[in-house]
Amino acid sequence: MITPPLILIGAIIVIALIFDFTNGFHDSANSISTVVSTKVLSPRNAVIFAAFFNFLAAFGFGVAVADTIASIVNLNVVAAIIIPYIVLAALTGAISWNLITWFFGLPTSSSHALIGGLAGAGISAAGIAVIKWSTLGQVTLFMVLSPLIGLTCGFLFMAAILWITRKSNKPTTEGHFKRLQLCSAAAYSFSHGTNDAQKTMGIIVPLLFSIGYYGASANASHLSVPYWVIIICYTTIALGTLAGGWRIVKTMGYKITKLRPVQGFAAETAGAVTILSASAAGIPVSTTHVICASIMGVGVTGGSSTVKWGVARSIIIAWILTIPISALIGFGTFQAIRIIVGS
């Protein structure tokens, strides 16, 4: 392949930021569906609230998740001139799947779409040896574990709240939890930023490495994230959250189970605890999976019939399809690029 010109590198970074924006746009429902459905905040105020705490996560939480994403493709195995094309193909796979699922109102994972796109594009470029399977295996493991943790936490938090407030006056309790839900929504929005904004950083870092940004002696396995990349990525995801994804808000806030402020508080708190723990450990999880599962866990405390399992089943099917379909799109896109650019 020919060496990509700097203008192409710049264009791919812009596309990465478009992915970041669609991530915020697609996942805004994660942060605001519960506070909107319980009428704690209006949709307009909810997105402003969520965007602010998305951006606030830029300061002081580290970049462990970005490091994990940047290490999925072994940069020591592929030629530097191929890296931008791998990233471009991966982003095409991720953005395509984001837009398809947004159109149908399905809250799937932007994270797993990106990971699938990276895996597919990397394999298309240099075979299976280019993928760090230990990292991909960890991500896949937590694709299963994180929703289960979210569901369990949601159930336990809600059960504990019901026991603690069993003798309280219901209207008074609801009033308290309306105020408390602002705290849980803030925590969840913050946690969403700590995990999801870093994924775009993990895509931009290999691009910078491919053009020699880190110098000739840089170790591809230990690349730092420039501060300007951190600020740009957090700003972009916050703007995406401001744009909102109202189709998914409807699914998340109304169709899975009916939520009251106390239930919204339990679901958001469960989601925030799960995601912040994963972010601290450098594990890129699906914030969408986690909050959906947390909502289901909360709903189950009222009996399994309170959860609309048909809707949940459709969401789970979309989750399962995310990595393979985005990987196929990434694989096919890289092959198309190879034909256009030349091998």
PDB file of C-alpha atoms in Angstrom, residues 51-342:
ATOM      1  CA  ALA A  51     -23.274  16.168  28.663  1.00  0.00           C
ATOM      2  CA  PHE A  52     -21.746  18.219  31.482  1.00  0.00           C
ATOM      3  CA  PHE A  53     -20.867  15.133  33.544  1.00  0.00           C
ATOM      4  CA  ASN A  54     -19.650  13.285  30.436  1.00  0.00           C
ATOM      5  CA  PHE A  55     -17.117  16.072  29.917  1.00  0.00           C
ATOM      6  CA  LEU A  56     -16.216  16.358  33.602  1.00  0.00           C
ATOM      7  CA  ALA A  57     -14.868  12.796  33.457  1.00  0.00           C
ATOM      8  CA  ALA A  58     -11.922  14.093  31.396  1.00  0.00           C
ATOM      9  CA  PHE A  59     -10.197  15.394  34.491  1.00  0.00           C
ATOM     10  CA  GLY A  60      -8.230  13.065  36.686  1.00  0.00           C
ATOM     11  CA  PHE A  61      -9.574   9.571  35.870  1.00  0.00           C
ATOM     12  CA  GLY A  62      -6.686   8.262  33.748  1.00  0.00           C
ATOM     13  CA  VAL A  63      -6.598   6.601  30.326  1.00  0.00           C
ATOM     14  CA  ALA A  64      -6.459   2.875  31.127  1.00  0.00           C
ATOM     15  CA  VAL A  65      -9.378   2.060  28.808  1.00  0.00           C
ATOM     16  CA  ALA A  66      -7.719   3.955  25.927  1.00  0.00           C
ATOM     17  CA  ASP A  67      -4.551   1.905  26.467  1.00  0.00           C
ATOM     18  CA  THR A  68      -6.563  -1.316  26.200  1.00  0.00           C
ATOM     19  CA  ILE A  69      -8.267  -0.284  22.951  1.00  0.00           C
ATOM     20  CA  ALA A  70      -4.950   0.813  21.435  1.00  0.00           C
ATOM     21  CA  SER A  71      -3.456  -2.605  22.202  1.00  0.00           C
ATOM     22  CA  ILE A  72      -6.092  -4.801  20.504  1.00  0.00           C
ATOM     23  CA  VAL A  73      -4.148  -4.627  17.237  1.00  0.00           C
ATOM     24  CA  ASN A  74      -0.455  -5.392  17.779  1.00  0.00           C
ATOM     25  CA  LEU A  75       1.251  -2.348  16.277  1.00  0.00           C
ATOM     26  CA  ASN A  76       4.585  -4.154  16.277  1.00  0.00           C
ATOM     27  CA  VAL A  77       3.269  -6.711  13.779  1.00  0.00           C
ATOM     28  CA  VAL A  78       1.934  -4.416  11.050  1.00  0.00           C
ATOM     29  CA  ALA A  79       3.732  -1.825   8.936  1.00  0.00           C
ATOM     30  CA  ALA A  80       3.118   1.767  10.021  1.00  0.00           C
ATOM     31  CA  ILE A  81       1.695   2.701   6.616  1.00  0.00           C
ATOM     32  CA  ILE A  82      -1.102   0.110   7.035  1.00  0.00           C
ATOM     33  CA  ILE A  83      -2.270   1.309  10.464  1.00  0.00           C
ATOM     34  CA  PRO A  84      -4.328   4.294   9.188  1.00  0.00           C
ATOM     35  CA  TYR A  85      -6.172   2.032   6.737  1.00  0.00           C
ATOM     36  CA  ILE A  86      -6.946  -0.464   9.523  1.00  0.00           C
ATOM     37  CA  VAL A  87      -8.315   2.347  11.678  1.00  0.00           C
ATOM     38  CA  LEU A  88     -10.387   3.737   8.796  1.00  0.00           C
ATOM     39  CA  ALA A  89     -11.919   0.311   8.086  1.00  0.00           C
ATOM     40  CA  ALA A  90     -12.592  -0.262  11.797  1.00  0.00           C
ATOM     41  CA  LEU A  91     -14.359   3.087  12.140  1.00  0.00           C
ATOM     42  CA  THR A  92     -16.457   2.344   9.068  1.00  0.00           C
ATOM     43  CA  GLY A  93     -17.625  -0.898  10.646  1.00  0.00           C
ATOM     44  CA  ALA A  94     -18.403   0.741  13.987  1.00  0.00           C
ATOM     45  CA  ILE A  95     -20.182   3.811  12.614  1.00  0.00           C
ATOM     46  CA  SER A  96     -22.219   1.711  10.183  1.00  0.00           C
ATOM     47  CA  TRP A  97     -23.487  -0.545  12.955  1.00  0.00           C
ATOM     48  CA  ASN A  98     -24.168   2.448  15.246  1.00  0.00           C
ATOM     49  CA  LEU A  99     -26.345   4.068  12.592  1.00  0.00           C
ATOM     50  CA  ILE A 100     -28.173   0.833  11.711  1.00  0.00           C
ATOM     51  CA  THR A 101     -29.081   0.142  15.338  1.00  0.00           C
ATOM     52  CA  TRP A 102     -29.950   3.800  16.004  1.00  0.00           C
ATOM     53  CA  PHE A 103     -32.384   3.710  13.075  1.00  0.00           C
ATOM     54  CA  PHE A 104     -34.164   0.703  14.566  1.00  0.00           C
ATOM     55  CA  GLY A 105     -34.029   2.132  18.090  1.00  0.00           C
ATOM     56  CA  LEU A 106     -31.867  -0.667  19.491  1.00  0.00           C
ATOM     57  CA  PRO A 107     -29.537   0.234  22.385  1.00  0.00           C
ATOM     58  CA  THR A 108     -26.490  -1.775  21.295  1.00  0.00           C
ATOM     59  CA  SER A 109     -22.845  -1.244  22.153  1.00  0.00           C
ATOM     60  CA  SER A 110     -20.733   1.385  20.399  1.00  0.00           C
ATOM     61  CA  SER A 111     -17.758  -0.081  22.260  1.00  0.00           C
ATOM     62  CA  HIS A 112     -18.202  -3.568  20.900  1.00  0.00           C
ATOM     63  CA  ALA A 113     -18.915  -2.181  17.434  1.00  0.00           C
ATOM     64  CA  LEU A 114     -15.520  -0.455  17.530  1.00  0.00           C
ATOM     65  CA  ILE A 115     -13.770  -3.538  18.898  1.00  0.00           C
ATOM     66  CA  GLY A 116     -15.414  -5.722  16.268  1.00  0.00           C
ATOM     67  CA  GLY A 117     -14.445  -3.266  13.529  1.00  0.00           C
ATOM     68  CA  LEU A 118     -10.827  -3.244  14.751  1.00  0.00           C
ATOM     69  CA  ALA A 119     -10.642  -7.030  14.884  1.00  0.00           C
ATOM     70  CA  GLY A 120     -12.145  -7.457  11.433  1.00  0.00           C
ATOM     71  CA  ALA A 121      -9.959  -4.784   9.817  1.00  0.00           C
ATOM     72  CA  GLY A 122      -6.823  -6.078  11.556  1.00  0.00           C
ATOM     73  CA  ILE A 123      -7.408  -9.665  10.443  1.00  0.00           C
ATOM     74  CA  SER A 124      -8.161  -8.446   6.918  1.00  0.00           C
ATOM     75  CA  ALA A 125      -4.855  -6.544   6.886  1.00  0.00           C
ATOM     76  CA  ALA A 126      -2.429  -9.036   8.415  1.00  0.00           C
ATOM     77  CA  GLY A 127      -4.201 -12.209   9.507  1.00  0.00           C
ATOM     78  CA  ILE A 128      -5.120 -13.470  12.955  1.00  0.00           C
ATOM     79  CA  ALA A 129      -1.576 -12.991  14.312  1.00  0.00           C
ATOM     80  CA  VAL A 130      -2.102  -9.210  14.384  1.00  0.00           C
ATOM     81  CA  ILE A 131      -4.779  -9.443  17.085  1.00  0.00           C
ATOM     82  CA  LYS A 132      -3.800  -9.562  20.758  1.00  0.00           C
ATOM     83  CA  TRP A 133      -6.188 -12.354  21.641  1.00  0.00           C
ATOM     84  CA  SER A 134      -5.602 -12.042  25.381  1.00  0.00           C
ATOM     85  CA  THR A 135      -6.909  -8.469  25.261  1.00  0.00           C
ATOM     86  CA  LEU A 136      -9.793  -9.374  22.944  1.00  0.00           C
ATOM     87  CA  GLY A 137     -10.607 -12.350  25.179  1.00  0.00           C
ATOM     88  CA  GLN A 138     -10.763 -10.093  28.243  1.00  0.00           C
ATOM     89  CA  VAL A 139     -13.105  -7.719  26.429  1.00  0.00           C
ATOM     90  CA  THR A 140     -15.296 -10.607  25.277  1.00  0.00           C
ATOM     91  CA  LEU A 141     -15.401 -12.060  28.794  1.00  0.00           C
ATOM     92  CA  PHE A 142     -16.611  -8.773  30.231  1.00  0.00           C
ATOM     93  CA  MET A 143     -19.106  -8.471  27.391  1.00  0.00           C
ATOM     94  CA  VAL A 144     -20.855 -11.311  29.241  1.00  0.00           C
ATOM     95  CA  LEU A 145     -19.896 -10.484  32.831  1.00  0.00           C
ATOM     96  CA  SER A 146     -20.614  -6.734  32.910  1.00  0.00           C
ATOM     97  CA  PRO A 147     -24.363  -7.054  32.157  1.00  0.00           C
ATOM     98  CA  LEU A 148     -24.635  -9.845  34.726  1.00  0.00           C
ATOM     99  CA  ILE A 149     -22.878  -7.657  37.295  1.00  0.00           C
ATOM    100  CA  GLY A 150     -25.142  -4.729  36.402  1.00  0.00           C
ATOM    101  CA  LEU A 151     -28.264  -6.905  36.656  1.00  0.00           C
ATOM    102  CA  THR A 152     -27.182  -8.338  40.013  1.00  0.00           C
ATOM    103  CA  CYS A 153     -26.277  -4.914  41.417  1.00  0.00           C
ATOM    104  CA  GLY A 154     -29.564  -3.451  40.169  1.00  0.00           C
ATOM    105  CA  PHE A 155     -31.540  -6.239  41.857  1.00  0.00           C
ATOM    106  CA  LEU A 156     -29.584  -6.043  45.129  1.00  0.00           C
ATOM    107  CA  PHE A 157     -29.647  -2.233  45.312  1.00  0.00           C
ATOM    108  CA  MET A 158     -33.386  -2.155  44.659  1.00  0.00           C
ATOM    109  CA  ALA A 159     -34.061  -4.961  47.151  1.00  0.00           C
ATOM    110  CA  ALA A 160     -32.034  -3.120  49.800  1.00  0.00           C
ATOM    111  CA  ILE A 161     -33.884   0.147  49.164  1.00  0.00           C
ATOM    112  CA  LEU A 162     -37.267  -1.592  49.382  1.00  0.00           C
ATOM    113  CA  TRP A 163     -36.287  -3.130  52.729  1.00  0.00           C
ATOM    114  CA  ILE A 164     -34.871   0.113  54.133  1.00  0.00           C
ATOM    115  CA  THR A 165     -37.946   2.142  53.109  1.00  0.00           C
ATOM    116  CA  ARG A 166     -40.561  -0.548  53.866  1.00  0.00           C
ATOM    117  CA  LYS A 167     -42.106   1.480  56.707  1.00  0.00           C
ATOM    118  CA  SER A 168     -41.675   4.913  55.132  1.00  0.00           C
ATOM    119  CA  ASN A 169     -44.417   7.099  53.745  1.00  0.00           C
ATOM    120  CA  LYS A 170     -44.513   6.389  49.998  1.00  0.00           C
ATOM    121  CA  PRO A 171     -45.048   9.975  48.697  1.00  0.00           C
ATOM    122  CA  THR A 172     -42.305  11.295  51.001  1.00  0.00           C
ATOM    123  CA  THR A 173     -39.936   8.526  49.900  1.00  0.00           C
ATOM    124  CA  GLU A 174     -40.638   9.276  46.228  1.00  0.00           C
ATOM    125  CA  GLY A 175     -39.824  12.942  46.823  1.00  0.00           C
ATOM    126  CA  HIS A 176     -36.497  12.066  48.406  1.00  0.00           C
ATOM    127  CA  PHE A 177     -35.556   9.751  45.563  1.00  0.00           C
ATOM    128  CA  LYS A 178     -36.410  12.360  42.958  1.00  0.00           C
ATOM    129  CA  ARG A 179     -33.634  14.481  44.434  1.00  0.00           C
ATOM    130  CA  LEU A 180     -31.309  11.522  44.940  1.00  0.00           C
ATOM    131  CA  GLN A 181     -31.804  10.489  41.335  1.00  0.00           C
ATOM    132  CA  LEU A 182     -30.009  13.644  40.227  1.00  0.00           C
ATOM    133  CA  CYS A 183     -26.956  12.339  42.102  1.00  0.00           C
ATOM    134  CA  SER A 184     -27.217   8.864  40.591  1.00  0.00           C
ATOM    135  CA  ALA A 185     -27.757  10.286  37.084  1.00  0.00           C
ATOM    136  CA  ALA A 186     -24.670  12.483  37.521  1.00  0.00           C
ATOM    137  CA  ALA A 187     -22.634   9.483  38.683  1.00  0.00           C
ATOM    138  CA  TYR A 188     -23.818   7.404  35.742  1.00  0.00           C
ATOM    139  CA  SER A 189     -23.103  10.159  33.196  1.00  0.00           C
ATOM    140  CA  PHE A 190     -19.640  10.603  34.704  1.00  0.00           C
ATOM    141  CA  SER A 191     -18.975   6.855  34.506  1.00  0.00           C
ATOM    142  CA  HIS A 192     -20.157   6.809  30.885  1.00  0.00           C
ATOM    143  CA  GLY A 193     -17.554   9.433  30.041  1.00  0.00           C
ATOM    144  CA  THR A 194     -14.759   7.578  31.869  1.00  0.00           C
ATOM    145  CA  ASN A 195     -15.265   4.506  29.686  1.00  0.00           C
ATOM    146  CA  ASP A 196     -16.689   5.545  26.327  1.00  0.00           C
ATOM    147  CA  ALA A 197     -14.712   8.708  25.535  1.00  0.00           C
ATOM    148  CA  GLN A 198     -11.476   6.797  26.059  1.00  0.00           C
ATOM    149  CA  LYS A 199     -12.303   4.365  23.266  1.00  0.00           C
ATOM    150  CA  THR A 200     -11.857   7.060  20.628  1.00  0.00           C
ATOM    151  CA  MET A 201      -8.562   8.046  22.240  1.00  0.00           C
ATOM    152  CA  GLY A 202      -7.457   4.448  21.811  1.00  0.00           C
ATOM    153  CA  ILE A 203      -8.154   4.749  18.074  1.00  0.00           C
ATOM    154  CA  ILE A 204      -6.336   8.067  17.614  1.00  0.00           C
ATOM    155  CA  VAL A 205      -3.141   6.971  19.422  1.00  0.00           C
ATOM    156  CA  PRO A 206      -2.192   4.340  16.766  1.00  0.00           C
ATOM    157  CA  LEU A 207      -2.755   6.970  14.065  1.00  0.00           C
ATOM    158  CA  LEU A 208      -0.312   9.316  15.778  1.00  0.00           C
ATOM    159  CA  PHE A 209       2.184   6.468  16.135  1.00  0.00           C
ATOM    160  CA  SER A 210       1.916   5.696  12.403  1.00  0.00           C
ATOM    161  CA  ILE A 211       3.067   9.206  11.456  1.00  0.00           C
ATOM    162  CA  GLY A 212       5.958   9.281  13.924  1.00  0.00           C
ATOM    163  CA  TYR A 213       4.302  11.596  16.468  1.00  0.00           C
ATOM    164  CA  TYR A 214       6.021   9.760  19.340  1.00  0.00           C
ATOM    165  CA  GLY A 215       9.455   9.647  17.678  1.00  0.00           C
ATOM    166  CA  ALA A 216      11.456   6.861  16.056  1.00  0.00           C
ATOM    167  CA  SER A 217      12.356   5.183  19.359  1.00  0.00           C
ATOM    168  CA  ALA A 218       8.784   4.983  20.683  1.00  0.00           C
ATOM    169  CA  ASN A 219       7.632   1.650  22.116  1.00  0.00           C
ATOM    170  CA  ALA A 220       4.385   0.755  20.344  1.00  0.00           C
ATOM    171  CA  SER A 221       3.232  -1.160  23.424  1.00  0.00           C
ATOM    172  CA  HIS A 222       3.512   1.873  25.722  1.00  0.00           C
ATOM    173  CA  LEU A 223       2.132   4.979  24.043  1.00  0.00           C
ATOM    174  CA  SER A 224       0.832   7.918  26.061  1.00  0.00           C
ATOM    175  CA  VAL A 225      -2.355   9.790  25.219  1.00  0.00           C
ATOM    176  CA  PRO A 226      -1.662  13.483  24.514  1.00  0.00           C
ATOM    177  CA  TYR A 227      -3.694  15.893  26.642  1.00  0.00           C
ATOM    178  CA  TRP A 228      -5.149  17.601  23.558  1.00  0.00           C
ATOM    179  CA  VAL A 229      -6.545  14.251  22.406  1.00  0.00           C
ATOM    180  CA  ILE A 230      -8.192  13.740  25.809  1.00  0.00           C
ATOM    181  CA  ILE A 231      -9.903  17.142  25.734  1.00  0.00           C
ATOM    182  CA  ILE A 232     -11.050  16.819  22.109  1.00  0.00           C
ATOM    183  CA  CYS A 233     -12.528  13.346  22.671  1.00  0.00           C
ATOM    184  CA  TYR A 234     -14.401  14.315  25.836  1.00  0.00           C
ATOM    185  CA  THR A 235     -15.710  17.498  24.225  1.00  0.00           C
ATOM    186  CA  THR A 236     -16.949  15.573  21.195  1.00  0.00           C
ATOM    187  CA  ILE A 237     -18.761  12.865  23.144  1.00  0.00           C
ATOM    188  CA  ALA A 238     -20.408  15.548  25.288  1.00  0.00           C
ATOM    189  CA  LEU A 239     -21.636  17.322  22.140  1.00  0.00           C
ATOM    190  CA  GLY A 240     -22.996  14.000  20.885  1.00  0.00           C
ATOM    191  CA  THR A 241     -24.868  13.540  24.143  1.00  0.00           C
ATOM    192  CA  LEU A 242     -26.335  17.019  23.710  1.00  0.00           C
ATOM    193  CA  ALA A 243     -27.667  15.982  20.297  1.00  0.00           C
ATOM    194  CA  GLY A 244     -29.530  13.114  21.969  1.00  0.00           C
ATOM    195  CA  GLY A 245     -30.909   9.814  20.684  1.00  0.00           C
ATOM    196  CA  TRP A 246     -34.615  10.034  21.339  1.00  0.00           C
ATOM    197  CA  ARG A 247     -35.559   6.757  19.645  1.00  0.00           C
ATOM    198  CA  ILE A 248     -33.398   4.859  22.118  1.00  0.00           C
ATOM    199  CA  VAL A 249     -34.583   6.975  25.061  1.00  0.00           C
ATOM    200  CA  LYS A 250     -38.077   5.665  24.369  1.00  0.00           C
ATOM    201  CA  THR A 251     -36.905   2.044  24.359  1.00  0.00           C
ATOM    202  CA  MET A 252     -34.698   2.378  27.438  1.00  0.00           C
ATOM    203  CA  GLY A 253     -36.998   4.525  29.545  1.00  0.00           C
ATOM    204  CA  TYR A 254     -40.417   3.111  28.737  1.00  0.00           C
ATOM    205  CA  LYS A 255     -40.348  -0.243  26.976  1.00  0.00           C
ATOM    206  CA  ILE A 256     -38.138  -2.424  29.199  1.00  0.00           C
ATOM    207  CA  THR A 257     -39.969  -1.774  32.474  1.00  0.00           C
ATOM    208  CA  LYS A 258     -41.904   1.079  34.082  1.00  0.00           C
ATOM    209  CA  LEU A 259     -39.627   3.168  36.275  1.00  0.00           C
ATOM    210  CA  ARG A 260     -40.252   5.335  39.327  1.00  0.00           C
ATOM    211  CA  PRO A 261     -37.602   7.661  40.825  1.00  0.00           C
ATOM    212  CA  VAL A 262     -36.557   5.053  43.392  1.00  0.00           C
ATOM    213  CA  GLN A 263     -36.065   2.481  40.626  1.00  0.00           C
ATOM    214  CA  GLY A 264     -34.203   4.963  38.441  1.00  0.00           C
ATOM    215  CA  PHE A 265     -31.888   5.731  41.358  1.00  0.00           C
ATOM    216  CA  ALA A 266     -31.147   2.034  41.916  1.00  0.00           C
ATOM    217  CA  ALA A 267     -30.518   1.344  38.214  1.00  0.00           C
ATOM    218  CA  GLU A 268     -28.215   4.344  37.709  1.00  0.00           C
ATOM    219  CA  THR A 269     -26.273   3.660  40.896  1.00  0.00           C
ATOM    220  CA  ALA A 270     -25.791   0.013  39.919  1.00  0.00           C
ATOM    221  CA  GLY A 271     -24.657   1.042  36.451  1.00  0.00           C
ATOM    222  CA  ALA A 272     -22.271   3.706  37.751  1.00  0.00           C
ATOM    223  CA  VAL A 273     -20.607   1.345  40.244  1.00  0.00           C
ATOM    224  CA  THR A 274     -20.134  -1.338  37.578  1.00  0.00           C
ATOM    225  CA  ILE A 275     -18.719   1.003  34.917  1.00  0.00           C
ATOM    226  CA  LEU A 276     -16.441   3.003  37.216  1.00  0.00           C
ATOM    227  CA  SER A 277     -14.938  -0.242  38.507  1.00  0.00           C
ATOM    228  CA  ALA A 278     -14.318  -1.425  34.940  1.00  0.00           C
ATOM    229  CA  SER A 279     -12.812   1.924  33.904  1.00  0.00           C
ATOM    230  CA  ALA A 280     -10.418   1.893  36.848  1.00  0.00           C
ATOM    231  CA  ALA A 281      -9.288  -1.586  35.755  1.00  0.00           C
ATOM    232  CA  GLY A 282      -8.850  -0.494  32.126  1.00  0.00           C
ATOM    233  CA  ILE A 283     -11.658  -2.732  30.865  1.00  0.00           C
ATOM    234  CA  PRO A 284     -13.760  -1.321  27.979  1.00  0.00           C
ATOM    235  CA  VAL A 285     -17.293  -2.455  28.780  1.00  0.00           C
ATOM    236  CA  SER A 286     -20.555  -1.644  27.120  1.00  0.00           C
ATOM    237  CA  THR A 287     -22.258   1.119  29.090  1.00  0.00           C
ATOM    238  CA  THR A 288     -25.404   0.228  27.142  1.00  0.00           C
ATOM    239  CA  HIS A 289     -25.297  -3.408  28.241  1.00  0.00           C
ATOM    240  CA  VAL A 290     -24.731  -2.398  31.840  1.00  0.00           C
ATOM    241  CA  ILE A 291     -27.572   0.099  32.173  1.00  0.00           C
ATOM    242  CA  CYS A 292     -30.043  -2.139  30.309  1.00  0.00           C
ATOM    243  CA  ALA A 293     -29.184  -5.026  32.621  1.00  0.00           C
ATOM    244  CA  SER A 294     -29.367  -2.763  35.688  1.00  0.00           C
ATOM    245  CA  ILE A 295     -32.859  -1.630  34.664  1.00  0.00           C
ATOM    246  CA  MET A 296     -33.888  -5.269  34.196  1.00  0.00           C
ATOM    247  CA  GLY A 297     -32.447  -6.197  37.600  1.00  0.00           C
ATOM    248  CA  VAL A 298     -34.413  -3.402  39.231  1.00  0.00           C
ATOM    249  CA  GLY A 299     -37.556  -4.456  37.375  1.00  0.00           C
ATOM    250  CA  VAL A 300     -37.276  -8.068  38.531  1.00  0.00           C
ATOM    251  CA  THR A 301     -37.740  -6.991  42.184  1.00  0.00           C
ATOM    252  CA  GLY A 302     -41.356  -6.273  41.260  1.00  0.00           C
ATOM    253  CA  GLY A 303     -41.756  -9.717  39.720  1.00  0.00           C
ATOM    254  CA  SER A 304     -40.503 -11.061  36.412  1.00  0.00           C
ATOM    255  CA  SER A 305     -43.762 -10.067  34.709  1.00  0.00           C
ATOM    256  CA  THR A 306     -42.905  -6.375  35.160  1.00  0.00           C
ATOM    257  CA  VAL A 307     -40.059  -6.684  32.664  1.00  0.00           C
ATOM    258  CA  LYS A 308     -41.024  -6.793  29.001  1.00  0.00           C
ATOM    259  CA  TRP A 309     -38.827  -9.721  28.061  1.00  0.00           C
ATOM    260  CA  GLY A 310     -39.769  -9.525  24.371  1.00  0.00           C
ATOM    261  CA  VAL A 311     -38.087  -6.124  24.123  1.00  0.00           C
ATOM    262  CA  ALA A 312     -35.163  -7.400  26.210  1.00  0.00           C
ATOM    263  CA  ARG A 313     -34.800 -10.379  23.846  1.00  0.00           C
ATOM    264  CA  SER A 314     -34.554  -8.069  20.817  1.00  0.00           C
ATOM    265  CA  ILE A 315     -31.871  -6.028  22.572  1.00  0.00           C
ATOM    266  CA  ILE A 316     -29.884  -9.169  23.478  1.00  0.00           C
ATOM    267  CA  ILE A 317     -29.999 -10.407  19.872  1.00  0.00           C
ATOM    268  CA  ALA A 318     -28.606  -7.052  18.720  1.00  0.00           C
ATOM    269  CA  TRP A 319     -25.849  -7.293  21.356  1.00  0.00           C
ATOM    270  CA  ILE A 320     -24.845 -10.756  20.095  1.00  0.00           C
ATOM    271  CA  LEU A 321     -24.714  -9.553  16.491  1.00  0.00           C
ATOM    272  CA  THR A 322     -22.680  -6.399  17.207  1.00  0.00           C
ATOM    273  CA  ILE A 323     -19.097  -7.730  17.164  1.00  0.00           C
ATOM    274  CA  PRO A 324     -19.477 -10.187  14.244  1.00  0.00           C
ATOM    275  CA  ILE A 325     -21.352  -7.772  11.973  1.00  0.00           C
ATOM    276  CA  SER A 326     -19.088  -4.789  12.674  1.00  0.00           C
ATOM    277  CA  ALA A 327     -16.089  -7.129  12.201  1.00  0.00           C
ATOM    278  CA  LEU A 328     -17.443  -8.256   8.819  1.00  0.00           C
ATOM    279  CA  ILE A 329     -17.969  -4.640   7.748  1.00  0.00           C
ATOM    280  CA  GLY A 330     -14.446  -3.744   8.945  1.00  0.00           C
ATOM    281  CA  PHE A 331     -12.983  -6.763   7.142  1.00  0.00           C
ATOM    282  CA  GLY A 332     -14.791  -5.958   3.890  1.00  0.00           C
ATOM    283  CA  THR A 333     -13.947  -2.264   4.092  1.00  0.00           C
ATOM    284  CA  PHE A 334     -10.227  -2.977   4.438  1.00  0.00           C
ATOM    285  CA  GLN A 335     -10.377  -5.295   1.423  1.00  0.00           C
ATOM    286  CA  ALA A 336     -12.063  -2.518  -0.566  1.00  0.00           C
ATOM    287  CA  ILE A 337      -9.374  -0.045   0.578  1.00  0.00           C
ATOM    288  CA  ARG A 338      -6.669  -2.510  -0.469  1.00  0.00           C
ATOM    289  CA  ILE A 339      -8.178  -2.681  -3.965  1.00  0.00           C
ATOM    290  CA  ILE A 340      -8.551   1.097  -4.244  1.00  0.00           C
ATOM    291  CA  VAL A 341      -5.159   2.027  -2.794  1.00  0.00           C
ATOM    292  CA  GLY A 342      -3.266  -0.987  -4.081  1.00  0.00           C
TER     293      GLY A 342
END
